[in-house]
Amino acid sequence: MATFAQRVTDFYDYMLEKGDPRVEDWFLMKNPLPIIAIEIFYLVGVVWLGPRIMANRQPFNLKGLMIVYNGFLVLLSMYMFYEFRISSWLANYSYRCQPVDYSNDPLALRMANVCWWYFFSKVIELLDTIIFVLRKKNNQISFLHVFHHSTMIINWWLGVKYIAGGQSWFLAMCNSFIHILMYSYYALAAIGPQMQKFLWWKRYMTQMQLIQFVLVVCHTGYNIYIDCNFPQGFNYAVFAYGIFLIILFSNFYIRSYFAKKEKQKE
């Protein structure tokens, strides 16, 4: 009888064999060990240890870095949004049901490639938290922030490994568009207080994020309902994840705007 360790090893090997062979040799995609190491470094080294290291230190002035970093993510998000939209349009993707094309067709590979860039952008975005730590903005390292950043790299490693394309393109395209706006806001805010008069739309950014999650939940829920030829396990996972993010972001929105108004009235 196989031992528990042997069963785990066999399952691990089986799951790797089930991966998309097109992406196997792409950066960080061969096996999950590097991304697990990044996740541990993020949660332990950045979220837990980082604020303790900075406790008795002066915050760093990272104005120049923040402008460049956020500007870069605006450009990367614009590139990804364009690639998702054009690749899906040229390949005649359906908004109702779109199976994954695992072939080496140029359009299928183009979609897989931008899916990988979307995954890698989530690795880059872990720098958001590092910047908060170095600037001693610990109040911004909320459960919502850490949960969203830490889960997205896992979600999209799995997405690229097994479903680089198909229905998943819609979620990534919507999120890329939102990130164009979000990192534009951060880049402008980093310039200085003189930009505040141009940043009146902060509140609407959270509203657009919520609309994005509602669209994803409706899109995925309909996909489950019509029984599309797309892995149902991923459909259920995306649906549940979307619902959870709607709850978290709604709570953030209520606390940030409605609760503050009530306190001001009091």
XYZ file of C-alpha atoms in Angstrom:
266
model
C 0.000 0.000 0.000
C 1.333 3.407 -0.977
C 2.281 5.736 1.859
C 0.655 9.141 2.292
C 3.842 10.828 1.084
C 3.873 8.650 -2.036
C 0.248 9.496 -2.755
C 0.976 13.195 -2.443
C 3.977 12.841 -4.767
C 1.931 10.883 -7.307
C -0.837 13.496 -7.222
C 1.717 16.312 -7.619
C 3.270 14.593 -10.658
C -0.177 13.867 -12.100
C -1.243 17.516 -11.816
C 1.963 18.729 -13.474
C 1.389 16.309 -16.349
C -2.100 17.793 -16.805
C -0.641 21.256 -17.384
C -0.653 23.007 -20.749
C 2.545 21.818 -22.519
C 2.804 25.133 -24.375
C 3.583 27.060 -21.188
C 5.710 24.457 -19.381
C 9.036 26.155 -20.156
C 7.810 29.705 -19.638
C 9.254 31.693 -16.724
C 7.856 30.479 -13.330
C 5.533 27.962 -15.006
C 7.405 24.643 -14.858
C 6.246 23.810 -11.326
C 4.614 25.686 -8.424
C 7.689 25.741 -6.151
C 9.011 29.202 -7.184
C 5.592 30.804 -6.802
C 5.118 29.115 -3.407
C 8.492 30.585 -2.361
C 7.368 34.041 -3.543
C 4.114 33.637 -1.607
C 5.965 32.692 1.601
C 8.397 35.610 1.177
C 5.464 37.964 0.656
C 3.398 36.827 3.642
C 6.256 36.253 6.092
C 9.033 38.546 4.893
C 6.950 41.505 3.748
C 3.568 41.478 5.517
C 4.700 40.086 8.897
C 8.422 40.822 9.279
C 8.627 44.020 7.197
C 6.641 46.322 9.538
C 8.613 44.994 12.515
C 11.924 45.816 10.828
C 10.664 49.303 9.974
C 9.159 49.944 13.441
C 12.163 51.941 14.739
C 13.269 53.352 11.392
C 12.322 56.480 9.506
C 10.016 55.966 6.502
C 11.703 56.052 3.100
C 10.938 58.833 0.638
C 10.057 56.842 -2.481
C 8.346 59.557 -4.524
C 10.434 59.033 -7.673
C 10.192 55.253 -7.480
C 6.419 55.412 -6.978
C 5.901 57.620 -10.034
C 8.011 55.310 -12.222
C 6.517 52.111 -10.764
C 2.900 53.200 -11.110
C 3.552 54.666 -14.556
C 5.051 51.360 -15.663
C 1.989 49.444 -14.425
C -0.290 51.845 -16.309
C 1.586 51.041 -19.541
C 1.630 47.301 -18.800
C -2.119 47.324 -18.043
C -2.790 49.198 -21.283
C -0.773 46.616 -23.212
C -2.627 43.715 -21.581
C -6.047 45.263 -22.101
C -5.226 45.818 -25.777
C -3.915 42.274 -26.226
C -6.914 40.664 -24.508
C -9.349 42.726 -26.548
C -7.644 42.346 -29.929
C -6.735 38.659 -29.495
C -10.282 37.764 -28.477
C -11.750 39.851 -31.308
C -9.481 38.378 -34.005
C -10.166 34.844 -32.748
C -13.898 35.566 -32.614
C -14.186 34.781 -28.904
C -17.667 34.389 -27.489
C -18.849 36.304 -24.421
C -21.244 33.441 -23.706
C -18.997 30.372 -23.880
C -15.348 30.175 -24.866
C -13.384 26.916 -24.426
C -9.594 27.039 -24.208
C -7.725 26.655 -27.493
C -4.705 24.503 -26.603
C -3.349 24.492 -30.155
C -0.236 26.254 -31.429
C -2.320 28.533 -33.616
C -0.750 32.051 -33.534
C -3.887 33.606 -32.021
C -4.135 30.875 -29.376
C -0.483 31.438 -28.451
C -1.007 35.201 -28.436
C -3.829 34.778 -25.925
C -1.751 32.391 -23.802
C 1.115 34.888 -23.858
C -0.975 37.799 -22.578
C -2.450 35.503 -19.912
C 1.118 34.873 -18.760
C 1.840 38.611 -18.675
C -1.307 39.111 -16.639
C -0.118 36.476 -14.148
C 3.346 38.056 -14.000
C 1.823 41.499 -13.446
C 0.333 40.096 -10.233
C 3.827 39.120 -9.108
C 5.066 42.644 -9.892
C 2.149 44.162 -7.975
C 3.411 42.591 -4.753
C 5.711 45.633 -4.751
C 2.629 47.643 -3.715
C 2.926 46.142 -0.241
C 6.715 46.493 -0.103
C 6.324 50.215 -0.853
C 3.700 50.526 1.919
C 6.096 48.841 4.360
C 9.068 51.025 3.428
C 6.925 54.173 3.707
C 5.442 52.917 7.018
C 1.902 53.104 5.642
C 0.870 50.066 7.686
C -2.775 51.164 7.810
C -2.955 50.413 4.074
C -1.816 46.815 4.575
C -5.357 45.644 5.301
C -6.781 42.142 5.144
C -8.405 43.045 1.807
C -5.079 44.230 0.386
C -3.086 41.190 1.533
C -5.785 38.672 0.616
C -6.253 40.083 -2.876
C -2.535 40.322 -3.675
C -1.582 36.950 -2.223
C -4.418 34.997 -3.823
C -4.189 36.513 -7.304
C -0.695 35.153 -7.965
C -1.840 31.639 -7.026
C -5.090 31.935 -8.977
C -3.369 33.074 -12.121
C -0.466 30.653 -11.899
C -3.117 27.938 -12.009
C -4.945 29.821 -14.744
C -1.919 29.988 -17.040
C -0.802 26.459 -16.193
C -4.150 24.885 -17.089
C -6.460 27.350 -18.879
C -4.396 29.993 -20.692
C -7.315 31.528 -22.574
C -10.943 30.550 -22.897
C -13.444 32.120 -20.513
C -10.691 33.521 -18.294
C -9.858 36.258 -20.819
C -12.944 38.292 -19.837
C -11.966 38.591 -16.165
C -8.384 39.566 -17.022
C -9.460 42.102 -19.656
C -11.854 43.834 -17.230
C -9.231 43.904 -14.483
C -6.564 45.284 -16.827
C -8.863 48.182 -17.701
C -9.527 48.924 -14.018
C -5.792 48.847 -13.322
C -5.153 51.444 -16.021
C -7.330 53.818 -14.000
C -6.100 52.678 -10.588
C -2.375 52.994 -11.250
C -2.951 56.276 -13.100
C -4.511 57.550 -9.875
C -1.559 56.290 -7.813
C 0.980 57.815 -10.221
C -0.735 61.214 -10.086
C -1.105 61.056 -6.293
C 2.625 60.280 -5.955
C 3.540 63.542 -7.696
C 2.385 65.552 -4.708
C -0.432 67.479 -2.962
C -0.771 69.809 -5.942
C -2.427 66.939 -7.828
C -5.224 66.425 -5.300
C -7.627 68.688 -7.200
C -7.375 66.286 -10.147
C -8.061 63.177 -8.041
C -11.737 63.704 -7.251
C -12.553 60.349 -8.864
C -11.046 58.141 -6.141
C -14.483 57.136 -4.847
C -15.642 56.113 -8.319
C -12.639 53.824 -8.702
C -13.960 51.547 -5.944
C -17.391 51.622 -7.572
C -15.851 50.534 -10.882
C -14.000 47.722 -9.121
C -17.301 46.506 -7.684
C -18.970 46.706 -11.106
C -16.065 44.667 -12.489
C -16.609 41.889 -9.934
C -20.361 41.856 -10.576
C -19.711 41.492 -14.317
C -17.276 38.626 -13.696
C -19.731 36.831 -11.382
C -22.558 37.214 -13.923
C -20.311 36.113 -16.787
C -19.027 33.061 -14.915
C -22.433 32.220 -13.430
C -24.004 32.198 -16.881
C -21.138 30.026 -18.090
C -21.912 27.520 -15.324
C -25.611 27.605 -16.188
C -25.145 26.814 -19.897
C -22.572 24.085 -19.161
C -19.883 25.463 -21.473
C -16.957 23.250 -22.490
C -14.673 24.925 -19.957
C -13.388 23.301 -16.726
C -16.261 23.649 -14.278
C -13.907 23.572 -11.299
C -12.382 26.855 -12.443
C -15.846 28.305 -13.114
C -16.999 27.549 -9.571
C -13.730 28.865 -8.106
C -13.949 32.157 -10.037
C -17.635 32.534 -9.143
C -16.964 32.023 -5.406
C -13.878 34.255 -5.493
C -15.861 37.009 -7.213
C -18.621 36.843 -4.598
C -16.064 37.036 -1.789
C -14.373 40.073 -3.373
C -17.739 41.809 -3.774
C -18.302 41.340 -0.018
C -14.807 42.593 0.887
C -14.837 45.589 -1.448
C -18.411 46.517 -0.444
C -17.332 46.489 3.191
C -14.319 48.669 2.306
C -16.535 51.089 0.359
C -19.096 51.404 3.166
C -16.413 51.968 5.820
C -14.469 54.421 3.644
C -17.353 56.642 2.561
C -20.651 56.062 4.372
C -19.127 55.459 7.835
C -16.952 58.583 7.498
C -19.987 60.683 6.541
C -21.859 59.459 9.614
C -18.909 60.379 11.867
C -18.697 63.833 10.289
C -22.404 64.401 10.934
C -21.980 63.381 14.563
